[in-house]
CSV table of C-alpha atoms in Angstrom, one decimal:
chain,number,residue,atom,x,y,z
A,1,MET,CA,-22.5,13.6,-169.5
A,2,SER,CA,-23.7,12.8,-172.7
A,3,LEU,CA,-23.6,15.5,-175.3
A,4,ALA,CA,-26.9,17.2,-176.2
A,5,ARG,CA,-28.9,15.7,-179.8
A,6,GLU,CA,-27.6,19.4,-181.7
A,7,GLU,CA,-24.2,19.1,-180.4
A,8,ILE,CA,-23.5,15.4,-181.3
A,9,VAL,CA,-24.7,16.3,-184.5
A,10,LYS,CA,-22.6,19.4,-184.8
A,11,GLY,CA,-19.4,17.3,-183.8
A,12,LEU,CA,-20.3,14.9,-186.6
A,13,VAL,CA,-20.6,17.6,-189.1
A,14,ASN,CA,-17.4,18.6,-188.3
A,15,ILE,CA,-15.6,15.0,-188.6
A,16,LEU,CA,-17.5,14.0,-192.1
A,17,GLY,CA,-19.1,17.3,-193.6
A,18,GLU,CA,-22.8,17.7,-193.6
A,19,ASP,CA,-23.7,15.6,-196.9
A,20,ARG,CA,-22.8,12.2,-194.9
A,21,VAL,CA,-24.2,12.9,-191.6
A,22,ILE,CA,-28.1,12.3,-192.1
A,23,THR,CA,-30.6,13.8,-189.8
A,24,ASP,CA,-33.7,13.0,-192.4
A,25,GLU,CA,-36.5,12.0,-189.9
A,26,THR,CA,-37.7,9.0,-191.6
A,27,VAL,CA,-34.1,7.7,-192.2
A,28,LEU,CA,-33.3,8.0,-188.5
A,29,LYS,CA,-36.6,6.4,-187.6
A,30,GLU,CA,-36.0,3.0,-189.9
A,31,SER,CA,-32.3,3.5,-188.5
A,32,SER,CA,-34.0,2.7,-185.0
A,33,ILE,CA,-34.9,-0.6,-185.4
A,34,ASP,CA,-34.0,-4.0,-187.4
A,35,ARG,CA,-36.3,-6.8,-188.8
A,36,TYR,CA,-36.9,-8.4,-185.4
A,37,ARG,CA,-39.3,-5.2,-185.2
A,38,LYS,CA,-41.1,-6.7,-188.2
A,39,PHE,CA,-44.5,-5.5,-187.5
A,40,GLU,CA,-43.8,-2.6,-186.3
A,41,GLN,CA,-41.6,-1.8,-189.4
A,42,CYS,CA,-44.5,-3.0,-191.7
A,43,HIS,CA,-46.9,-0.3,-190.0
A,44,GLU,CA,-44.4,2.3,-189.8
A,45,VAL,CA,-44.8,2.6,-186.1
A,46,TYR,CA,-41.4,3.4,-184.2
A,47,THR,CA,-40.8,2.8,-180.4
A,48,GLN,CA,-37.1,2.6,-180.1
A,49,PRO,CA,-35.3,5.9,-179.2
A,50,ILE,CA,-34.6,7.7,-182.6
A,51,PRO,CA,-30.9,7.9,-183.5
A,52,ALA,CA,-29.5,11.6,-183.4
A,53,ALA,CA,-28.0,11.0,-186.9
A,54,VAL,CA,-26.9,8.2,-189.6
A,55,VAL,CA,-23.4,8.7,-190.4
A,56,TYR,CA,-22.0,7.3,-193.7
A,57,VAL,CA,-18.1,6.4,-193.6
A,58,LYS,CA,-15.6,5.8,-196.5
A,59,ASN,CA,-12.4,4.8,-194.7
A,60,THR,CA,-11.0,3.3,-191.6
A,61,GLU,CA,-9.6,6.9,-190.4
A,62,GLU,CA,-13.3,8.4,-190.6
A,63,VAL,CA,-14.4,5.2,-188.4
A,64,ARG,CA,-11.8,6.1,-185.7
A,65,ASN,CA,-12.6,9.9,-185.5
A,66,VAL,CA,-15.9,9.3,-185.6
A,67,LEU,CA,-15.4,6.5,-182.8
A,68,MET,CA,-13.3,8.8,-181.1
A,69,PHE,CA,-15.5,11.5,-180.7
A,70,ALA,CA,-18.2,9.5,-179.6
A,71,ASN,CA,-15.9,7.8,-176.9
A,72,GLU,CA,-14.8,10.7,-175.6
A,73,ASN,CA,-18.6,11.9,-175.1
A,74,GLY,CA,-20.4,9.1,-174.1
A,75,VAL,CA,-22.4,8.8,-177.2
A,76,ASN,CA,-23.6,5.6,-177.9
A,77,VAL,CA,-22.8,3.9,-181.7
A,78,VAL,CA,-24.3,1.5,-183.6
A,79,PRO,CA,-22.2,0.0,-186.2
A,80,ARG,CA,-24.1,-1.5,-189.3
A,81,THR,CA,-23.4,-2.4,-193.2
A,82,GLY,CA,-26.0,-4.3,-195.4
A,83,HIS,CA,-29.1,-3.6,-192.7
A,84,SER,CA,-30.3,-7.0,-192.4
A,85,ALA,CA,-30.4,-8.0,-189.0
A,86,ILE,CA,-33.0,-9.8,-187.7
A,87,GLU,CA,-32.8,-9.8,-184.0
A,88,GLY,CA,-32.5,-6.5,-182.7
A,89,GLY,CA,-28.5,-6.2,-183.1
A,90,LEU,CA,-29.2,-2.4,-185.0
A,91,GLU,CA,-31.7,-1.1,-182.5
A,92,THR,CA,-30.9,2.0,-181.2
A,93,ALA,CA,-31.9,1.4,-177.7
A,94,LEU,CA,-30.6,4.7,-176.1
A,95,GLU,CA,-31.6,8.3,-176.8
A,96,ASN,CA,-29.2,10.1,-179.2
A,97,SER,CA,-27.7,6.9,-180.6
A,98,VAL,CA,-25.6,7.5,-183.7
A,99,VAL,CA,-25.6,4.6,-186.2
A,100,ILE,CA,-21.9,4.4,-188.4
A,101,ASP,CA,-22.9,2.7,-192.0
A,102,GLY,CA,-20.1,1.4,-193.6
A,103,SER,CA,-21.9,0.4,-196.6
A,104,GLU,CA,-19.9,3.0,-199.1
A,105,MET,CA,-16.8,1.0,-198.1
A,106,ASN,CA,-16.9,-0.9,-200.8
A,107,GLN,CA,-14.1,-1.7,-202.2
A,108,VAL,CA,-12.8,-5.2,-203.4
A,109,LEU,CA,-8.7,-4.7,-202.5
A,110,GLU,CA,-7.6,-8.0,-203.6
A,111,VAL,CA,-8.3,-11.2,-205.0
A,112,ASN,CA,-5.0,-13.6,-204.4
A,113,LYS,CA,-5.6,-16.6,-206.1
A,114,GLU,CA,-2.1,-17.5,-205.2
A,115,SER,CA,-3.2,-18.1,-201.8
A,116,MET,CA,-7.0,-18.7,-202.2
A,117,GLN,CA,-8.2,-15.7,-200.2
A,118,VAL,CA,-9.9,-12.2,-201.3
A,119,THR,CA,-9.5,-9.5,-199.4
A,120,CYS,CA,-12.5,-6.3,-199.2
A,121,GLN,CA,-13.8,-3.6,-197.0
A,122,CYS,CA,-17.0,-4.1,-194.8
A,123,GLY,CA,-19.4,-2.6,-196.7
A,124,VAL,CA,-18.7,-5.2,-200.0
A,125,PRO,CA,-22.0,-6.7,-200.9
A,126,LEU,CA,-21.9,-10.4,-200.1
A,127,GLN,CA,-24.0,-10.9,-203.6
A,128,SER,CA,-21.8,-8.8,-205.7
A,129,LEU,CA,-18.4,-10.6,-204.6
A,130,GLU,CA,-19.7,-13.7,-205.2
A,131,ASP,CA,-21.1,-12.8,-208.4
A,132,SER,CA,-17.6,-11.5,-209.5
A,133,LEU,CA,-15.8,-14.7,-208.2
A,134,ARG,CA,-18.0,-17.1,-209.8
A,135,GLU,CA,-17.0,-15.3,-213.1
A,136,GLN,CA,-13.4,-16.6,-212.5
A,137,GLY,CA,-14.5,-20.1,-211.2
A,138,LEU,CA,-14.0,-19.1,-207.8
A,139,THR,CA,-16.6,-18.9,-204.5
A,140,THR,CA,-16.5,-17.6,-201.0
A,141,GLY,CA,-18.5,-21.0,-200.5
A,142,HIS,CA,-20.8,-18.6,-197.8
A,143,SER,CA,-24.3,-18.3,-199.0
A,144,PRO,CA,-26.8,-16.6,-196.3
A,145,GLN,CA,-30.2,-16.8,-197.5
A,146,SER,CA,-29.8,-12.8,-196.6
A,147,LYS,CA,-27.0,-13.0,-199.7
A,148,PRO,CA,-28.8,-10.5,-201.7
A,149,LEU,CA,-28.4,-8.0,-198.8
A,150,ALA,CA,-25.8,-8.9,-196.6
A,151,GLN,CA,-22.2,-6.9,-196.2
A,152,MET,CA,-19.2,-8.7,-195.6
A,153,GLY,CA,-18.2,-6.7,-191.9
A,154,GLY,CA,-21.9,-7.2,-190.9
A,155,LEU,CA,-21.4,-11.3,-191.6
A,156,VAL,CA,-18.0,-11.6,-189.6
A,157,ALA,CA,-19.8,-9.4,-186.7
A,158,THR,CA,-22.7,-11.4,-186.5
A,159,ARG,CA,-20.9,-14.6,-186.8
A,160,SER,CA,-23.2,-15.5,-190.2
A,161,ILE,CA,-23.2,-19.4,-191.6
A,162,GLY,CA,-24.5,-20.1,-195.1
A,163,GLN,CA,-26.4,-22.5,-196.9
A,164,PHE,CA,-23.2,-24.7,-197.7
A,165,SER,CA,-22.0,-24.8,-194.0
A,166,THR,CA,-21.8,-28.6,-193.6
A,167,LEU,CA,-19.2,-28.4,-196.3
A,168,TYR,CA,-17.1,-24.7,-196.2
A,169,GLY,CA,-17.8,-24.4,-192.5
A,170,GLY,CA,-19.3,-20.6,-191.1
A,171,ILE,CA,-17.9,-17.6,-191.3
A,172,GLU,CA,-15.3,-18.0,-188.4
A,173,ASP,CA,-13.6,-20.9,-190.6
A,174,MET,CA,-13.8,-18.8,-193.2
A,175,LEU,CA,-12.1,-15.4,-191.7
A,176,VAL,CA,-8.3,-15.3,-192.0
A,177,GLY,CA,-7.6,-11.8,-190.8
A,178,CYS,CA,-9.3,-8.2,-190.9
A,179,GLU,CA,-8.9,-4.5,-189.5
A,180,VAL,CA,-11.1,-3.2,-186.8
A,181,VAL,CA,-11.1,0.0,-184.9
A,182,PHE,CA,-12.1,0.2,-181.0
A,183,PRO,CA,-13.7,3.0,-179.4
A,184,GLY,CA,-10.6,4.6,-178.0
A,185,GLY,CA,-9.1,4.8,-181.6
A,186,GLN,CA,-6.9,1.8,-181.8
A,187,VAL,CA,-6.9,0.5,-185.2
A,188,CYS,CA,-5.8,-2.7,-184.9
A,189,ARG,CA,-5.0,-5.4,-188.3
A,190,ILE,CA,-4.9,-9.3,-187.6
A,191,LYS,CA,-2.5,-10.8,-190.6
A,192,ASN,CA,-3.7,-13.1,-193.3
A,193,VAL,CA,-2.3,-16.4,-192.4
A,194,PRO,CA,-3.6,-20.0,-192.3
A,195,ARG,CA,-3.0,-20.6,-189.1
A,196,ARG,CA,-0.8,-19.8,-186.3
A,197,SER,CA,0.1,-21.0,-182.6
A,198,VAL,CA,0.8,-17.7,-180.4
A,199,GLY,CA,-1.5,-17.7,-178.0
A,200,PRO,CA,-5.4,-17.4,-177.8
A,201,ASP,CA,-7.3,-16.8,-181.4
A,202,ILE,CA,-7.7,-13.0,-181.5
A,203,ARG,CA,-9.8,-13.1,-184.7
A,204,HIS,CA,-12.7,-14.2,-182.2
A,205,ILE,CA,-12.9,-11.1,-180.3
A,206,VAL,CA,-13.9,-9.5,-183.8
A,207,LEU,CA,-16.0,-12.7,-185.1
A,208,GLY,CA,-19.4,-12.3,-183.4
A,209,ASN,CA,-18.9,-9.0,-181.4
A,210,GLU,CA,-22.3,-7.5,-183.0
A,211,GLY,CA,-20.7,-4.0,-182.8
A,212,ALA,CA,-20.3,-4.4,-179.2
A,213,LEU,CA,-16.6,-4.0,-179.1
A,214,CYS,CA,-15.3,-2.6,-182.4
A,215,PHE,CA,-16.1,-1.7,-185.9
A,216,ILE,CA,-15.0,-4.0,-188.6
A,217,THR,CA,-13.7,-2.3,-191.4
A,218,GLU,CA,-12.1,-4.9,-193.4
A,219,VAL,CA,-12.0,-8.6,-193.9
A,220,THR,CA,-9.8,-11.4,-195.7
A,221,VAL,CA,-11.7,-14.6,-196.4
A,222,LYS,CA,-10.6,-17.8,-198.0
A,223,ILE,CA,-12.4,-18.5,-201.1
A,224,PHE,CA,-12.8,-22.2,-202.8
A,225,LYS,CA,-12.9,-23.5,-206.8
A,226,TYR,CA,-16.5,-23.2,-208.1
A,227,GLN,CA,-17.6,-26.4,-210.0
A,228,PRO,CA,-21.3,-26.2,-210.0
A,229,GLU,CA,-21.2,-28.5,-212.9
A,230,ASN,CA,-20.6,-31.2,-210.5
A,231,ASN,CA,-23.5,-30.7,-208.1
A,232,ARG,CA,-25.3,-33.8,-207.0
A,233,PHE,CA,-29.0,-33.5,-205.3
A,234,LEU,CA,-30.6,-36.0,-202.7
A,235,GLY,CA,-34.1,-35.9,-201.5
A,236,TYR,CA,-36.6,-38.2,-199.4
A,237,ARG,CA,-39.7,-38.4,-197.6
A,238,ILE,CA,-39.1,-39.8,-194.3
A,239,LYS,CA,-42.5,-40.5,-191.8
A,240,ASP,CA,-40.5,-39.5,-188.6
A,241,MET,CA,-39.0,-36.4,-187.3
A,242,GLU,CA,-36.6,-38.4,-184.7
A,243,LYS,CA,-35.4,-40.6,-187.3
A,244,GLY,CA,-34.5,-37.9,-189.7
A,245,PHE,CA,-32.2,-36.4,-186.8
A,246,GLN,CA,-30.6,-40.0,-186.7
A,247,ALA,CA,-29.9,-40.2,-190.6
A,248,LEU,CA,-28.4,-36.7,-190.5
A,249,ARG,CA,-26.3,-37.4,-187.5
A,250,GLN,CA,-25.1,-40.8,-189.2
A,251,VAL,CA,-24.1,-38.9,-192.2
A,252,MET,CA,-21.9,-36.9,-190.2
A,253,VAL,CA,-20.5,-39.4,-188.3
A,254,GLU,CA,-19.7,-41.5,-191.3
A,255,GLY,CA,-17.9,-38.9,-192.6
A,256,TYR,CA,-19.3,-37.2,-195.1
A,257,ARG,CA,-19.6,-33.5,-196.0
A,258,PRO,CA,-22.3,-32.6,-198.0
A,259,SER,CA,-22.6,-28.7,-198.9
A,260,VAL,CA,-26.5,-28.9,-198.1
A,261,ALA,CA,-27.7,-31.3,-195.4
A,262,ARG,CA,-31.3,-30.3,-194.4
A,263,LEU,CA,-34.3,-32.1,-192.6
A,264,TYR,CA,-37.8,-30.4,-192.5
A,265,ASP,CA,-40.5,-31.1,-190.5
A,266,LEU,CA,-44.2,-31.9,-192.2
A,267,GLN,CA,-45.2,-28.3,-191.3
A,268,ASP,CA,-42.4,-26.8,-193.0
A,269,ALA,CA,-42.1,-29.3,-195.2
A,270,GLU,CA,-45.6,-28.7,-196.7
A,271,MET,CA,-44.5,-24.8,-197.1
A,272,ASN,CA,-41.6,-25.7,-199.1
A,273,PHE,CA,-42.4,-28.3,-201.2
A,274,ASP,CA,-45.2,-29.4,-202.9
A,275,TRP,CA,-44.5,-32.8,-203.1
A,276,ALA,CA,-44.0,-33.7,-199.3
A,277,ASP,CA,-47.3,-35.4,-199.0
A,278,GLY,CA,-47.8,-34.9,-195.6
A,279,GLU,CA,-43.9,-36.1,-194.5
A,280,ASN,CA,-41.2,-34.7,-193.5
A,281,VAL,CA,-38.6,-33.9,-195.9
A,282,LEU,CA,-34.6,-34.9,-196.0
A,283,LEU,CA,-32.3,-33.2,-198.8
A,284,PHE,CA,-28.7,-33.2,-199.6
A,285,MET,CA,-26.4,-31.5,-201.9
A,286,ALA,CA,-22.8,-33.0,-202.4
A,287,GLU,CA,-20.6,-30.4,-204.4
A,288,GLY,CA,-16.8,-30.1,-205.3
A,289,PRO,CA,-14.5,-32.1,-207.3
A,290,ALA,CA,-16.3,-34.8,-209.7
A,291,SER,CA,-14.7,-37.8,-208.0
A,292,ILE,CA,-16.1,-36.6,-204.4
A,293,THR,CA,-19.3,-35.6,-205.2
A,294,LYS,CA,-20.2,-38.8,-207.0
A,295,ALA,CA,-18.6,-41.2,-203.5
A,296,THR,CA,-20.4,-38.5,-201.3
A,297,ALA,CA,-24.0,-38.8,-202.9
A,298,GLU,CA,-23.7,-42.3,-202.9
A,299,GLY,CA,-22.5,-42.9,-199.5
A,300,ILE,CA,-25.4,-41.0,-198.4
A,301,ASP,CA,-27.8,-42.2,-200.2
A,302,GLU,CA,-26.8,-45.7,-198.8
A,303,ILE,CA,-27.0,-44.7,-195.3
A,304,VAL,CA,-30.6,-43.1,-195.5
A,305,LYS,CA,-32.2,-45.9,-197.9
A,306,LYS,CA,-31.4,-48.2,-194.8
A,307,ILE,CA,-33.4,-45.9,-192.7
A,308,GLU,CA,-37.5,-47.5,-192.1
A,309,GLY,CA,-40.0,-44.9,-193.4
A,310,VAL,CA,-38.0,-43.3,-196.5
A,311,THR,CA,-38.8,-42.6,-199.7
A,312,PRO,CA,-36.6,-41.6,-202.8
A,313,VAL,CA,-37.7,-38.2,-204.5
A,314,ASP,CA,-36.5,-37.8,-208.1
A,315,ALA,CA,-33.3,-35.4,-207.5
A,316,SER,CA,-34.6,-32.7,-209.8
A,317,LEU,CA,-37.2,-31.5,-207.2
A,318,ILE,CA,-34.2,-30.8,-204.7
A,319,GLU,CA,-32.4,-28.9,-207.7
A,320,THR,CA,-35.5,-26.7,-208.6
A,321,TRP,CA,-35.6,-25.6,-205.0
A,322,PHE,CA,-32.3,-25.2,-204.8
A,323,ASN,CA,-32.3,-22.1,-207.1
A,324,HIS,CA,-34.7,-20.2,-205.2
A,325,LEU,CA,-33.1,-20.0,-201.7
A,326,ASN,CA,-32.2,-16.1,-201.3
A,327,TRP,CA,-34.2,-13.7,-199.9
A,328,GLY,CA,-33.9,-10.2,-201.4
A,329,ALA,CA,-35.5,-6.3,-201.3
A,330,GLU,CA,-37.8,-8.1,-203.7
A,331,GLN,CA,-39.2,-10.5,-201.2
A,332,ILE,CA,-39.1,-8.3,-198.2
A,333,ALA,CA,-41.3,-5.9,-200.2
A,334,GLN,CA,-44.0,-8.3,-201.2
A,335,GLU,CA,-43.8,-10.0,-197.3
A,336,LYS,CA,-44.8,-6.6,-196.4
A,337,LYS,CA,-48.1,-6.5,-198.2
A,338,GLU,CA,-48.9,-9.9,-197.5
A,339,ILE,CA,-48.6,-8.4,-193.9
A,340,LEU,CA,-50.5,-5.5,-193.9
A,341,ALA,CA,-53.3,-7.1,-196.1
A,342,THR,CA,-53.6,-10.2,-193.5
A,343,ASP,CA,-51.9,-9.2,-190.2
A,344,ASN,CA,-50.4,-12.7,-190.7
A,345,ILE,CA,-46.9,-12.6,-189.7
A,346,GLY,CA,-43.8,-15.3,-190.4
A,347,ILE,CA,-40.7,-15.1,-188.0
A,348,THR,CA,-37.9,-17.7,-187.8
A,349,THR,CA,-35.5,-18.5,-184.5
A,350,GLU,CA,-32.7,-20.7,-184.5
A,351,ILE,CA,-30.8,-22.6,-181.9
A,352,SER,CA,-28.3,-25.4,-181.8
A,353,GLY,CA,-27.7,-28.8,-180.0
A,354,CYS,CA,-26.0,-31.8,-179.9
A,355,TRP,CA,-27.5,-34.8,-181.0
A,356,ASP,CA,-28.4,-36.3,-177.9
A,357,CYS,CA,-30.5,-33.4,-177.3
A,358,ILE,CA,-31.8,-31.9,-180.5
A,359,TYR,CA,-34.4,-34.0,-180.7
A,360,LYS,CA,-36.0,-32.9,-177.2
A,361,ILE,CA,-35.1,-29.6,-178.1
A,362,TYR,CA,-37.4,-29.6,-181.0
A,363,ALA,CA,-40.4,-31.6,-179.5
A,364,SER,CA,-40.6,-29.4,-176.2
A,365,VAL,CA,-40.7,-26.0,-178.0
A,366,VAL,CA,-43.2,-27.4,-180.7
A,367,GLU,CA,-45.3,-28.4,-177.6
A,368,ARG,CA,-45.3,-25.6,-175.5
A,369,ILE,CA,-45.6,-23.0,-178.5
A,370,THR,CA,-48.8,-24.5,-179.6
A,371,ASN,CA,-50.1,-24.7,-176.3
A,372,GLU,CA,-49.0,-21.5,-174.8
A,373,VAL,CA,-49.1,-18.8,-178.1
A,374,PRO,CA,-52.4,-17.3,-178.9
A,375,ASP,CA,-53.4,-17.2,-182.6
A,376,LEU,CA,-50.8,-19.5,-184.0
A,377,THR,CA,-51.2,-20.8,-187.6
A,378,MET,CA,-48.2,-22.6,-187.7
A,379,ILE,CA,-45.3,-24.0,-185.8
A,380,GLY,CA,-42.4,-25.9,-187.4
A,381,GLY,CA,-38.8,-26.0,-188.7
A,382,HIS,CA,-35.8,-27.4,-190.3
A,383,SER,CA,-32.6,-28.3,-189.7
A,384,SER,CA,-29.8,-27.1,-192.0
A,385,HIS,CA,-26.3,-27.1,-190.4
A,386,SER,CA,-24.9,-30.2,-189.3
A,387,TYR,CA,-21.6,-31.5,-187.7
A,388,ILE,CA,-20.1,-34.0,-186.1
A,389,ASN,CA,-21.4,-33.6,-182.7
A,390,GLY,CA,-24.9,-32.0,-183.5
A,391,THR,CA,-26.9,-29.5,-185.5
A,392,ASN,CA,-29.3,-26.3,-185.4
A,393,MET,CA,-32.8,-26.1,-185.5
A,394,TYR,CA,-34.5,-23.2,-187.3
A,395,PHE,CA,-38.1,-22.7,-185.8
A,396,VAL,CA,-40.2,-21.4,-188.3
A,397,TYR,CA,-43.9,-19.7,-186.8
A,398,TYR,CA,-46.5,-17.9,-188.2
A,399,TYR,CA,-49.5,-16.5,-185.9
A,400,ASN,CA,-52.2,-13.6,-186.6
A,401,VAL,CA,-51.8,-10.7,-185.0
A,402,VAL,CA,-55.5,-10.3,-183.4
A,403,ASP,CA,-57.1,-7.3,-181.5
A,404,CYS,CA,-53.0,-5.8,-180.9
A,405,ARG,CA,-51.8,-2.5,-182.0
A,406,PRO,CA,-48.4,-2.6,-183.9
A,407,GLU,CA,-46.5,-1.5,-180.9
A,408,ASP,CA,-47.9,-4.3,-178.6
A,409,GLU,CA,-47.5,-7.2,-180.9
A,410,ILE,CA,-43.8,-7.4,-180.0
A,411,ASN,CA,-44.6,-8.6,-176.4
A,412,LYS,CA,-48.0,-10.3,-176.6
A,413,TYR,CA,-46.6,-12.5,-179.6
A,414,HIS,CA,-42.8,-12.5,-180.7
A,415,ASN,CA,-41.0,-12.3,-177.5
A,416,LEU,CA,-43.3,-15.1,-175.8
A,417,ILE,CA,-42.4,-17.6,-178.6
A,418,ASN,CA,-38.8,-16.0,-178.2
A,419,ARG,CA,-38.8,-16.7,-174.8
A,420,ILE,CA,-40.1,-20.3,-174.8
A,421,ILE,CA,-37.5,-21.2,-177.7
A,422,CYS,CA,-34.5,-19.5,-175.4
A,423,GLU,CA,-36.0,-21.6,-172.2
A,424,GLU,CA,-36.2,-24.9,-173.8
A,425,THR,CA,-33.0,-24.8,-175.5
A,426,VAL,CA,-31.2,-24.0,-172.2
A,427,ARG,CA,-32.9,-26.6,-170.0
A,428,PHE,CA,-31.8,-29.1,-172.6
A,429,GLY,CA,-28.5,-28.1,-173.2
A,430,GLY,CA,-28.4,-26.0,-176.2
A,431,SER,CA,-27.4,-22.8,-177.4
A,432,ILE,CA,-30.1,-19.9,-177.9
A,433,ALA,CA,-28.7,-18.9,-181.1
A,434,HIS,CA,-26.7,-20.5,-183.8
A,435,HIS,CA,-26.5,-17.7,-186.4
A,436,HIS,CA,-28.0,-14.9,-185.7
A,437,GLY,CA,-26.6,-13.4,-183.0
A,438,LEU,CA,-28.1,-12.5,-179.7
A,439,GLY,CA,-28.8,-8.9,-180.7
A,440,LYS,CA,-30.9,-7.3,-178.1
A,441,ALA,CA,-33.6,-9.7,-178.4
A,442,ARG,CA,-31.7,-12.6,-176.8
A,443,ALA,CA,-29.3,-10.9,-175.2
A,444,HIS,CA,-31.9,-11.0,-171.9
A,445,TYR,CA,-31.0,-14.7,-171.4
A,446,VAL,CA,-27.1,-14.2,-172.0
A,447,TRP,CA,-26.2,-15.4,-168.2
A,448,GLU,CA,-28.3,-18.5,-169.0
A,449,GLU,CA,-26.7,-19.3,-172.0
A,450,TYR,CA,-22.8,-18.3,-170.5
A,451,GLY,CA,-23.4,-19.5,-167.2
A,452,SER,CA,-20.0,-19.1,-165.3
A,453,SER,CA,-18.3,-18.2,-168.7
A,454,PHE,CA,-20.3,-14.8,-168.8
A,455,TYR,CA,-17.0,-13.4,-166.7
A,456,MET,CA,-14.9,-13.6,-169.8
A,457,LEU,CA,-17.5,-11.9,-172.3
A,458,GLU,CA,-18.5,-9.3,-169.5
A,459,THR,CA,-14.4,-8.7,-169.3
A,460,LEU,CA,-13.9,-8.4,-173.0
A,461,LYS,CA,-16.9,-6.0,-173.2
A,462,HIS,CA,-15.3,-3.8,-170.2
A,463,ALA,CA,-12.0,-3.9,-171.4
A,464,PHE,CA,-12.6,-2.8,-175.0
A,465,ASP,CA,-15.5,-0.8,-174.5
A,466,PRO,CA,-14.8,1.0,-170.4
A,467,ASN,CA,-16.9,4.1,-171.3
A,468,GLY,CA,-19.9,1.7,-172.9
A,469,VAL,CA,-20.0,3.4,-176.1
A,470,MET,CA,-20.2,0.3,-178.4
A,471,ASN,CA,-24.0,-0.9,-179.5
A,472,MET,CA,-25.0,-0.7,-175.8
A,473,GLY,CA,-27.9,-3.6,-175.2
A,474,THR,CA,-26.5,-5.8,-178.0
A,475,LEU,CA,-24.5,-9.1,-176.0
A,476,ILE,CA,-25.5,-7.4,-172.8
A,477,PRO,CA,-29.0,-5.6,-171.9
A,478,VAL,CA,-28.7,-2.3,-170.7
A,479,LYS,CA,-31.2,-2.4,-168.0
A,480,HIS,CA,-30.0,-2.8,-164.4
A,481,ASP,CA,-30.4,-6.6,-162.9
A,482,LYS,CA,-29.6,-6.8,-159.4
A,483,GLU,CA,-28.6,-10.3,-159.5
A,484,HIS,CA,-26.1,-9.3,-162.9
A,485,PRO,CA,-25.7,-6.1,-162.4
A,486,TRP,CA,-24.2,-4.0,-165.5
A,487,ASN,CA,-23.4,-0.7,-165.0
A,488,PHE,CA,-20.5,1.6,-166.5
């Protein structure tokens, strides 16, 4: 039997002290959701259960003590750092949950230039880490659009990816080792080595667990030389979206590794490039040593110019676009003003697929959303992360909220669009989440996503969180389903 709200707060105060157990009503409401419920958030309407407290932890021992208290008393906890999630992973889906905030664990512990890796606590902001490394001629190579907001623990927990992933990879390619705490109080450290062959790669229990298995307290990631003076930019207008995917594929298959490789459909291009002239846009950036960037840029240019319907654009246009990519607190505040003034809201959903199905997913999703979603003002998207065997699709959509209370918007519009994207992606064999995680929003499609391998995910959840206290509803829905029961 879970503790009453007052008992939970009292127990937390005994562990951390009053100053780090926050029960202010405004803070609790704001901590009950993330940006998946953007329209509700803008209108300050909160429909999810309000947590009992938000607690700020400062070291691994405090994390351990809070998790043990929660585990012993059946209290749901939601781990977070930067609070920049957008798929409902930070929603407090159960009554009297506790949000454990690691943002005050913000020390860079070591920059090891000999082994080219940096170790830091979970709450280190990526922007400040990257800025300090660049002053030393180094970089993490990780640059998600949320870089001004994101913190290192959350990036690992959500299996994040950055804008330069086609060269550096996702966070899973960068993570060397980590320290985590499980709800039973076990503190586990995965040591820092370049590679090992000693059984399953246990880093992947931590990567992408979204706080549903453990709390990440410390991470070590690779670092690279930072050589922006060698950057080369390429841009093209291309008439046919399917040929654009073929161009991306050929660049990857031929062995080129630009840091940025993107394809915008004409709707998304119109929003981002005033020179698109009603066409799709294909763009690349090459970085690294001068000889490599030169060869990469020349090789890509040779490939793309052979494709029918391609028009090159001045490289300076791509560089200008590149310098205004990131999304921080200022942009969020401006977006809120625009939403409140217009009732028009823009949202994104990202998926992935192999080369033989990605265009089918794209075309089918756009057709269905166009035909089935009311009050739509835009549907389009772009591919921004490519691999030897496929790419992602980042759907972008806007709609007017018409004759609808803030608390009803989520079902009338957002969940409907989310469902269409997930259904079509699964139908053609893609993955319903490329880098934002399942959260709680897409967890409802976990069985379709995993198929027979759901057994492995379910077994991990039961093994590492037997009492069901770690961010319940994320990865696997809380509600009982007679076909797919999930009970603790």
